XYZ file of N, CA and C in Angstrom:
696
model
N -1.953 -30.365 -36.130
C -1.881 -31.352 -37.206
C -0.784 -32.373 -36.941
N 0.372 -31.921 -36.469
C 1.497 -32.814 -36.189
C 1.156 -33.792 -35.076
N 0.417 -33.323 -34.095
C 0.019 -34.200 -32.997
C -0.861 -35.344 -33.486
N -1.733 -35.040 -34.424
C -2.602 -36.079 -34.999
C -1.782 -37.111 -35.758
N -0.801 -36.640 -36.510
C 0.033 -37.554 -37.305
C 0.851 -38.471 -36.400
N 1.364 -37.889 -35.292
C 2.127 -38.700 -34.333
C 1.245 -39.789 -33.741
N 0.029 -39.406 -33.413
C -0.906 -40.376 -32.834
C -1.211 -41.505 -33.826
N -1.415 -41.140 -35.080
C -1.713 -42.149 -36.116
C -0.535 -43.097 -36.316
N 0.675 -42.537 -36.349
C 1.865 -43.373 -36.514
C 2.013 -44.346 -35.347
N 1.784 -43.847 -34.143
C 1.892 -44.707 -32.967
C 0.876 -45.836 -33.005
N -0.307 -45.532 -33.478
C -1.356 -46.565 -33.588
C -0.977 -47.612 -34.620
N -0.416 -47.134 -35.733
C 0.016 -48.084 -36.772
C 1.120 -48.996 -36.254
N 2.065 -48.415 -35.534
C 3.184 -49.207 -34.984
C 2.669 -50.266 -34.013
N 1.750 -49.855 -33.118
C 1.207 -50.793 -32.135
C 0.467 -51.947 -32.819
N -0.283 -51.620 -33.871
C -1.047 -52.667 -34.562
C -0.116 -53.637 -35.295
N 0.928 -53.090 -35.923
C 1.893 -53.956 -36.613
C 2.622 -54.857 -35.621
N 2.924 -54.345 -34.445
C 3.585 -55.159 -33.429
C 2.680 -56.313 -32.969
N 1.378 -56.043 -32.896
C 0.442 -57.113 -32.548
C 0.422 -58.187 -33.655
N 0.439 -57.732 -34.911
C 0.473 -58.680 -36.036
C 1.763 -59.490 -36.045
N 2.888 -58.812 -35.662
C 4.173 -59.514 -35.631
C 4.144 -60.650 -34.614
N 3.482 -60.444 -33.502
C 3.388 -61.501 -32.488
C 2.614 -62.720 -33.002
N 1.657 -62.450 -33.898
C 0.803 -63.533 -34.396
C 1.396 -64.227 -35.626
N 2.350 -63.534 -36.303
C 2.904 -64.111 -37.549
C 3.757 -65.339 -37.250
N 3.637 -66.354 -38.092
C 4.366 -67.601 -37.904
C 5.461 -67.787 -38.943
N 5.277 -67.264 -40.125
C 6.259 -67.443 -41.196
C 7.361 -66.394 -41.080
N 8.609 -66.826 -41.331
C 9.795 -65.981 -41.183
C 9.744 -64.785 -42.124
N 9.336 -64.989 -43.342
C 9.317 -63.909 -44.337
C 8.313 -62.832 -43.921
N 7.162 -63.270 -43.415
C 6.145 -62.310 -42.966
C 6.667 -61.530 -41.765
N 7.360 -62.217 -40.846
C 7.910 -61.550 -39.668
C 8.932 -60.472 -40.054
N 9.771 -60.799 -41.071
C 10.794 -59.839 -41.518
C 10.153 -58.604 -42.142
N 9.105 -58.847 -42.944
C 8.418 -57.721 -43.600
C 7.774 -56.802 -42.545
N 7.110 -57.406 -41.557
C 6.471 -56.611 -40.514
C 7.495 -55.854 -39.664
N 8.609 -56.516 -39.333
C 9.666 -55.873 -38.539
C 10.256 -54.682 -39.277
N 10.463 -54.839 -40.593
C 11.016 -53.761 -41.407
C 10.068 -52.555 -41.437
N 8.781 -52.854 -41.594
C 7.787 -51.761 -41.637
C 7.673 -51.068 -40.278
N 7.773 -51.844 -39.209
C 7.709 -51.253 -37.866
C 8.885 -50.318 -37.641
N 10.104 -50.728 -38.010
C 11.295 -49.900 -37.833
C 11.176 -48.610 -38.655
N 10.636 -48.734 -39.878
C 10.483 -47.553 -40.734
C 9.507 -46.551 -40.110
N 8.380 -47.069 -39.594
C 7.389 -46.168 -38.968
C 7.905 -45.573 -37.658
N 8.679 -46.363 -36.902
C 9.244 -45.846 -35.647
C 10.244 -44.737 -35.919
N 11.034 -44.894 -37.003
C 11.994 -43.840 -37.378
C 11.260 -42.549 -37.738
N 10.177 -42.698 -38.484
C 9.384 -41.531 -38.865
C 8.721 -40.894 -37.627
N 8.261 -41.737 -36.720
C 7.581 -41.264 -35.502
C 8.549 -40.483 -34.608
N 9.793 -41.001 -34.451
C 10.809 -40.337 -33.618
C 11.227 -39.005 -34.231
N 11.422 -38.998 -35.567
C 11.832 -37.767 -36.247
C 10.771 -36.680 -36.110
N 9.513 -37.067 -36.203
C 8.440 -36.091 -36.089
C 8.348 -35.537 -34.667
N 8.557 -36.402 -33.668
C 8.538 -35.940 -32.276
C 9.676 -34.953 -32.015
N 10.878 -35.277 -32.540
C 12.025 -34.377 -32.354
C 11.784 -33.022 -33.012
N 11.143 -33.040 -34.160
C 10.862 -31.792 -34.878
C 9.918 -30.899 -34.069
N 8.901 -31.526 -33.497
C 7.948 -30.756 -32.688
C 8.617 -30.211 -31.441
N 9.523 -30.999 -30.841
C 10.209 -30.575 -29.623
C 11.088 -29.362 -29.882
N 11.696 -29.314 -31.086
C 12.601 -28.218 -31.404
C 11.879 -26.974 -31.900
N 10.624 -27.113 -32.298
C 9.867 -25.968 -32.806
C 9.362 -25.135 -31.645
N 9.678 -23.823 -31.614
C 9.197 -22.970 -30.505
C 7.680 -22.975 -30.448
N 7.183 -23.128 -29.238
C 5.739 -23.132 -29.060
C 5.202 -21.710 -29.041
N 4.097 -21.519 -29.685
C 3.455 -20.218 -29.672
C 2.664 -20.079 -28.379
N 2.984 -19.040 -27.649
C 2.312 -18.814 -26.375
C 1.042 -18.023 -26.623
N -0.044 -18.577 -26.190
C -1.327 -17.893 -26.356
C -1.356 -16.661 -25.472
N -1.831 -15.557 -26.000
C -1.885 -14.345 -25.181
C -2.757 -14.550 -23.955
N -2.224 -14.138 -22.805
C -2.957 -14.298 -21.548
C -4.163 -13.389 -21.539
N -5.225 -13.880 -20.960
C -6.445 -13.081 -20.896
C -6.245 -11.841 -20.048
N -5.294 -11.940 -19.059
C -5.042 -10.793 -18.189
C -4.129 -9.770 -18.842
N -3.426 -10.183 -19.944
C -2.496 -9.265 -20.596
C -3.234 -8.067 -21.166
N -4.466 -8.290 -21.584
C -5.226 -7.205 -22.177
C -5.864 -6.289 -21.151
N -5.809 -6.688 -19.885
C -6.418 -5.867 -18.851
C -5.503 -4.710 -18.494
N -6.072 -3.557 -18.373
C -5.308 -2.368 -18.015
C -4.988 -2.387 -16.528
N -3.741 -2.140 -16.188
C -3.332 -2.138 -14.792
C -3.942 -0.935 -14.079
N -4.502 -1.189 -12.901
C -5.171 -0.125 -12.168
C -4.163 0.769 -11.448
N -4.495 2.045 -11.360
C -3.660 2.995 -10.629
C -3.793 2.751 -9.130
N -2.685 2.910 -8.400
C -2.670 2.753 -6.950
C -2.554 4.145 -6.326
N -3.560 4.546 -5.542
C -3.593 5.892 -4.970
C -3.605 5.803 -3.451
N -2.657 6.495 -2.822
C -2.575 6.525 -1.362
C -3.311 7.763 -0.854
N -4.322 7.547 -0.052
C -5.113 8.645 0.504
C -4.451 9.202 1.769
N -4.604 10.501 1.961
C -4.082 11.121 3.184
C -5.139 11.985 3.865
N -6.089 12.479 3.102
C -7.106 13.352 3.672
C -8.318 12.593 4.186
N -8.798 12.995 5.348
C -10.004 12.406 5.922
C -10.524 13.334 7.019
N -11.803 13.153 7.358
C -12.373 13.873 8.486
C -12.640 12.899 9.619
N -12.747 13.421 10.843
C -13.040 12.511 11.951
C -13.823 13.212 13.051
N -14.543 12.417 13.786
C -15.378 12.876 14.883
C -15.408 11.752 15.913
N -16.107 11.951 17.009
C -16.191 10.881 18.002
C -17.463 10.979 18.817
N -17.861 9.847 19.326
C -18.943 9.761 20.298
C -18.354 9.097 21.536
N -19.167 8.779 22.505
C -18.642 8.119 23.701
C -18.054 6.748 23.366
N -18.647 6.072 22.365
C -18.250 4.695 22.066
C -17.302 4.575 20.873
N -17.440 5.480 19.900
C -16.684 5.326 18.663
C -15.865 6.562 18.311
N -14.746 6.321 17.617
C -14.041 7.352 16.860
C -14.437 7.123 15.407
N -14.984 8.150 14.757
C -15.541 7.998 13.411
C -14.638 8.686 12.397
N -14.284 7.944 11.353
C -13.437 8.466 10.282
C -14.269 8.530 9.011
N -14.166 9.654 8.281
C -14.966 9.857 7.073
C -14.029 10.091 5.881
N -14.175 9.249 4.860
C -13.364 9.360 3.644
C -14.310 9.618 2.473
N -14.120 10.731 1.810
C -15.003 11.119 0.708
C -14.401 10.695 -0.633
N -15.172 9.912 -1.413
C -14.779 9.499 -2.762
C -16.037 9.379 -3.615
N -16.048 10.053 -4.713
C -17.230 10.056 -5.592
C -17.543 8.639 -6.079
N -18.806 8.266 -5.966
C -19.358 6.988 -6.454
C -18.880 5.765 -5.676
N -18.254 5.968 -4.522
C -17.774 4.810 -3.757
C -18.944 3.935 -3.297
N -20.125 4.512 -3.161
C -21.295 3.745 -2.716
C -21.788 2.758 -3.775
N -21.316 2.916 -5.020
C -21.758 2.022 -6.091
C -20.971 0.718 -6.139
N -19.884 0.620 -5.385
C -19.047 -0.584 -5.418
C -19.668 -1.709 -4.598
N -19.429 -2.961 -4.996
C -19.836 -4.096 -4.151
C -19.111 -4.032 -2.809
N -19.747 -4.559 -1.775
C -19.181 -4.457 -0.425
C -17.810 -5.110 -0.303
N -17.567 -6.190 -1.071
C -16.285 -6.876 -0.955
C -15.116 -6.051 -1.500
N -15.402 -4.963 -2.240
C -14.348 -4.108 -2.766
C -14.027 -2.932 -1.837
N -14.764 -2.814 -0.749
C -14.515 -1.761 0.244
C -14.409 -2.431 1.614
N -13.212 -2.432 2.187
C -13.036 -3.136 3.459
C -11.877 -2.525 4.257
N -11.836 -2.875 5.541
C -10.793 -2.369 6.439
C -10.021 -3.520 7.061
N -8.740 -3.272 7.329
C -7.915 -4.160 8.144
C -7.570 -3.393 9.414
N -7.952 -3.953 10.544
C -7.794 -3.251 11.809
C -6.869 -4.010 12.751
N -6.165 -3.257 13.582
C -5.428 -3.825 14.710
C -5.723 -2.946 15.917
N -5.129 -3.246 17.034
C -5.413 -2.490 18.253
C -5.053 -1.017 18.117
N -4.004 -0.702 17.332
C -3.558 0.689 17.221
C -3.396 1.148 15.778
N -4.107 0.511 14.834
C -3.985 0.950 13.441
C -5.247 0.629 12.653
N -5.395 1.330 11.513
C -6.514 1.108 10.618
C -6.062 1.278 9.175
N -6.448 0.352 8.304
C -6.157 0.448 6.879
C -7.458 0.269 6.108
N -7.783 1.241 5.273
C -8.986 1.192 4.433
C -8.568 0.896 2.994
N -9.240 -0.078 2.364
C -8.975 -0.439 0.977
C -10.240 -0.227 0.148
N -10.100 0.468 -0.969
C -11.199 0.673 -1.917
C -10.669 0.246 -3.278
N -11.169 -0.867 -3.797
C -10.605 -1.470 -5.003
C -11.480 -1.261 -6.228
N -10.802 -0.940 -7.328
C -11.424 -0.838 -8.656
C -12.571 0.165 -8.698
N -12.299 1.366 -8.238
C -13.237 2.473 -8.396
C -12.753 3.306 -9.576
N -13.475 3.232 -10.687
C -13.053 3.892 -11.930
C -11.632 3.481 -12.310
N -11.371 2.167 -12.195
C -10.077 1.575 -12.538
C -8.931 2.112 -11.673
N -9.245 2.452 -10.433
C -8.231 2.908 -9.477
C -8.429 2.174 -8.151
N -7.316 1.896 -7.468
C -7.336 1.307 -6.131
C -6.889 2.369 -5.130
N -7.650 2.536 -4.060
C -7.342 3.539 -3.050
C -6.983 2.862 -1.721
N -6.101 3.516 -0.964
C -5.683 2.964 0.325
C -5.427 4.101 1.301
N -6.010 3.982 2.485
C -5.775 4.938 3.564
C -5.215 4.176 4.759
N -4.047 4.597 5.253
C -3.403 3.932 6.386
C -3.238 4.933 7.518
N -3.729 4.573 8.702
C -3.529 5.385 9.903
C -2.900 4.491 10.967
N -1.632 4.738 11.251
C -0.903 3.960 12.261
C -0.783 4.751 13.558
N -0.429 4.050 14.632
C -0.199 4.670 15.939
C -1.392 5.511 16.399
N -2.564 4.877 16.415
C -3.742 5.567 16.935
C -3.466 6.051 18.354
N -4.137 7.133 18.735
C -3.856 7.739 20.034
C -4.125 6.770 21.183
N -5.201 6.013 21.087
C -5.546 5.027 22.103
C -5.968 3.721 21.427
N -5.981 2.612 22.162
C -6.371 1.322 21.563
C -7.852 1.294 21.171
N -8.144 0.441 20.187
C -9.524 0.216 19.763
C -9.844 -1.276 19.884
N -11.120 -1.606 19.803
C -11.555 -3.007 19.830
C -11.935 -3.395 18.397
N -11.150 -4.255 17.800
C -11.355 -4.617 16.394
C -12.722 -5.245 16.153
N -13.103 -6.170 17.026
C -14.335 -6.934 16.816
C -15.576 -6.053 16.867
N -15.520 -4.947 17.617
C -16.685 -4.067 17.753
C -16.673 -2.918 16.754
N -15.631 -2.841 15.947
C -15.526 -1.777 14.946
C -16.197 -2.222 13.642
N -16.596 -1.251 12.822
C -17.229 -1.583 11.548
C -17.134 -0.379 10.605
N -17.607 -0.556 9.371
C -17.585 0.520 8.387
C -18.823 0.424 7.507
N -19.165 1.575 6.902
C -20.355 1.650 6.059
C -20.051 2.466 4.804
N -20.684 2.070 3.695
C -20.631 2.861 2.471
C -21.849 3.762 2.434
N -21.575 5.055 2.296
C -22.642 6.031 2.145
C -22.457 6.734 0.809
N -23.374 7.617 0.468
C -23.279 8.308 -0.809
C -21.980 9.099 -0.893
N -21.097 8.670 -1.820
C -19.799 9.324 -2.048
C -18.931 9.367 -0.791
N -19.101 8.399 0.095
C -18.333 8.421 1.344
C -18.256 7.034 1.972
N -17.127 6.790 2.667
C -16.994 5.606 3.527
C -16.842 6.105 4.954
N -17.650 5.575 5.863
C -17.570 5.939 7.282
C -17.059 4.736 8.066
N -15.982 4.933 8.813
C -15.399 3.859 9.622
C -15.646 4.179 11.087
N -16.163 3.207 11.829
C -16.475 3.385 13.241
C -15.506 2.530 14.064
N -14.529 3.178 14.683
C -13.535 2.489 15.502
C -14.013 2.469 16.955
N -14.231 1.287 17.482
C -14.752 1.151 18.844
C -13.651 1.442 19.866
N -13.894 2.400 20.746
C -12.906 2.755 21.767
C -12.743 1.618 22.772
N -11.512 1.319 23.113
C -11.272 0.328 24.157
C -11.638 0.890 25.531
N -11.434 2.193 25.690
C -11.804 2.870 26.936
C -12.786 3.981 26.584
N -14.067 3.760 26.847
C -15.099 4.727 26.463
C -15.120 5.960 27.360
N -14.331 5.966 28.422
C -14.307 7.138 29.311
C -13.344 8.211 28.814
N -12.533 7.877 27.810
C -11.515 8.810 27.315
C -12.026 9.532 26.073
N -11.848 10.833 26.055
C -12.149 11.637 24.871
C -10.848 11.871 24.110
N -10.822 11.486 22.851
C -9.604 11.620 22.054
C -9.386 13.084 21.676
N -8.182 13.576 21.899
C -7.839 14.940 21.485
C -7.259 14.965 20.075
N -6.670 13.855 19.659
C -6.072 13.735 18.335
C -6.325 12.318 17.812
N -6.090 12.122 16.520
C -6.283 10.801 15.950
C -5.092 9.880 16.233
N -3.870 10.427 16.203
C -2.679 9.590 16.380
C -1.766 10.148 17.465
N -0.876 9.297 17.939
C 0.120 9.706 18.934
C 1.040 10.781 18.368
N 1.402 10.628 17.095
C 2.341 11.573 16.471
C 1.740 12.972 16.415
N 0.442 13.047 16.044
C -0.224 14.352 15.982
C -0.248 15.024 17.363
N -0.508 14.249 18.396
C -0.551 14.815 19.748
C 0.817 15.299 20.195
N 1.858 14.493 19.931
C 3.214 14.897 20.305
C 3.628 16.174 19.581
N 3.263 16.263 18.291
C 3.613 17.456 17.515
C 2.906 18.690 18.070
N 1.614 18.533 18.397
C 0.842 19.652 18.940
C 1.370 20.068 20.308
N 1.723 19.086 21.135
C 2.278 19.394 22.459
C 3.605 20.137 22.336
N 4.394 19.732 21.364
C 5.688 20.385 21.161
C 5.495 21.837 20.742
N 4.531 22.054 19.855
C 4.250 23.426 19.412
C 3.755 24.286 20.575
N 2.882 23.684 21.406
C 2.320 24.438 22.526
C 3.393 24.809 23.555
N 4.382 23.923 23.702
C 5.421 24.151 24.715
C 6.608 24.944 24.191
N 6.603 25.203 22.876
C 7.784 25.842 22.276
C 8.089 27.192 22.912
N 7.053 28.010 23.121
C 7.272 29.356 23.656
C 6.796 29.477 25.097
N 6.530 28.344 25.726
C 6.012 28.369 27.088
C 7.152 28.611 28.078
N 6.949 29.492 29.016
C 7.939 29.775 30.059
C 7.382 29.327 31.392
N 8.125 28.504 32.089
C 7.667 27.994 33.373
C 7.585 29.129 34.400
N 6.560 29.122 35.289
C 6.401 30.193 36.294
C 7.626 30.356 37.164
N 8.266 29.223 37.559
C 9.428 29.348 38.425
C 10.595 30.032 37.723
N 10.657 29.863 36.383
C 11.718 30.524 35.633
C 11.526 32.038 35.654
N 10.266 32.472 35.625
C 9.995 33.908 35.642
C 10.449 34.513 36.968
N 10.238 33.754 38.054
C 10.643 34.249 39.369
C 12.153 34.336 39.487
N 12.850 33.378 38.878
C 14.304 33.328 39.029
C 15.018 34.316 38.121
N 14.438 34.593 36.951
C 15.125 35.445 35.981
C 14.493 36.829 35.950
N 15.325 37.818 35.589
C 14.766 39.149 35.403
C 14.049 39.200 34.061
N 13.119 40.114 33.875
C 12.326 40.182 32.643
C 13.171 40.250 31.381
N 14.282 40.992 31.446
C 15.127 41.134 30.260
C 15.726 39.790 29.850
N 16.150 38.992 30.827
C 16.735 37.686 30.539
C 15.685 36.746 29.961
N 14.457 36.839 30.484
C 13.379 35.988 29.974
C 13.066 36.321 28.519
N 13.066 37.628 28.204
C 12.803 38.045 26.821
C 13.909 37.561 25.898
N 15.143 37.667 26.353
C 16.276 37.222 25.538
C 16.205 35.721 25.287
N 15.845 34.965 26.325
C 15.730 33.515 26.192
C 14.632 33.158 25.198
N 13.503 33.886 25.303
C 12.390 33.642 24.395
C 12.777 33.973 22.960
N 13.461 35.094 22.760
C 13.890 35.494 21.418
C 14.848 34.455 20.828
N 15.741 33.945 21.666
C 16.701 32.950 21.199
C 15.976 31.674 20.769
N 14.992 31.263 21.585
C 14.216 30.065 21.260
C 13.450 30.250 19.951
N 12.852 31.431 19.795
C 12.100 31.731 18.576
C 13.005 31.726 17.349
N 14.221 32.249 17.517
C 15.163 32.296 16.402
C 15.590 30.884 15.989
N 15.875 30.036 16.979
C 16.361 28.684 16.693
C 15.286 27.799 16.073
N 14.025 28.021 16.433
C 12.949 27.145 15.958
C 12.125 27.769 14.836
N 12.352 29.059 14.548
C 11.524 29.742 13.563
C 11.981 29.513 12.133
N 11.140 29.945 11.182
C 11.478 29.839 9.767
C 12.357 31.025 9.365
N 12.668 31.140 8.066
C 13.572 32.190 7.592
C 13.010 33.585 7.849
N 11.695 33.755 7.654
C 11.092 35.072 7.891
C 11.204 35.470 9.359
N 10.955 34.499 10.240
C 11.058 34.766 11.669
C 12.490 35.159 12.040
N 13.465 34.448 11.480
C 14.869 34.750 11.790
C 15.256 36.137 11.301
N 14.773 36.523 10.084
C 15.082 37.862 9.569
C 14.459 38.945 10.462
N 13.240 38.700 10.918
C 12.552 39.671 11.762
C 13.278 39.855 13.091
N 13.711 38.726 13.691
C 14.409 38.798 14.979
C 15.761 39.470 14.817
N 16.462 39.153 13.708
C 17.771 39.783 13.460
C 17.624 41.297 13.309
N 16.554 41.704 12.594
C 16.319 43.134 12.402
C 16.022 43.813 13.733
N 15.170 43.160 14.556
C 14.832 43.733 15.859
C 16.062 43.829 16.755
N 16.904 42.801 16.688
C 18.138 42.786 17.492
C 19.074 43.933 17.065
N 19.221 44.092 15.745
C 20.090 45.148 15.219
C 19.588 46.526 15.622
N 18.265 46.727 15.459
C 17.698 48.027 15.807
C 17.809 48.294 17.304
N 17.658 47.225 18.115
C 17.783 47.380 19.557
C 19.192 47.761 19.963
N 20.180 47.118 19.364
C 21.576 47.437 19.670
C 21.927 48.848 19.211
N 21.411 49.244 18.045
C 21.683 50.579 17.508
C 21.088 51.651 18.420
N 19.887 51.374 18.949
C 19.232 52.332 19.842
C 20.024 52.477 21.143
N 20.582 51.338 21.648
C 21.389 51.390 22.871
C 22.592 52.309 22.702
N 23.264 52.171 21.520
C 24.451 52.984 21.269
C 24.079 54.460 21.198
N 22.941 54.734 20.569
C 22.490 56.135 20.426
C 22.191 56.740 21.784
N 21.518 55.919 22.647
C 21.193 56.418 23.978
C 22.458 56.697 24.785
N 23.484 55.865 24.621
C 24.730 56.054 25.350
C 25.431 57.316 24.908
N 25.422 57.568 23.579
C 26.075 58.765 23.047
C 25.336 60.019 23.526
N 24.029 59.957 23.612
C 23.258 61.116 24.073
C 23.590 61.459 25.516
N 23.837 60.424 26.318
C 24.219 60.672 27.722
C 25.590 61.324 27.783
């Protein structure tokens, strides 16, 4: 309403100013000038009032939207063929989403899967440091019933992947080598020394149960030695 009144006042002022230009008699000019000043004062006061009045902010249309939950996925299955490493992510009703809401971002050694607005939730699966390089342009993904299948094109089709990532392979190799004794070490050391070395390694790398078991075995072994000595 105030905006309309300001507009009307401005129109009145402009019209009176046009009349003032056309007026020839001094008395008429004075009357018009007085009326113009009065309307300009009213126009300025109304503008200042509107400027000082806090504006009501209309509620944003997005304010009423519920924020979606962000879920980081960690579980997946995988398989491989000569050409592809295949990753399978199971999510109920994922096949009902439009294709633009299910997509991957790929690099030579990483894969990120995004599933947006599935039952008001956003899902993300990130796999970094792939075991071997892939070819992004030849890779693709498909939505299946309650599942997304990602096909990562191998850069070297002659290699069979033993693990999905470098970290998984290093961890598995470390576990495999933890209790491994080199053949040359067996030749150089007597059996008793090899057993002691193995027990020490197991104690240092084992969990609390393993440490308790080794401590008990060590104690019983030492106790038996003392008993055998006393019997002699």
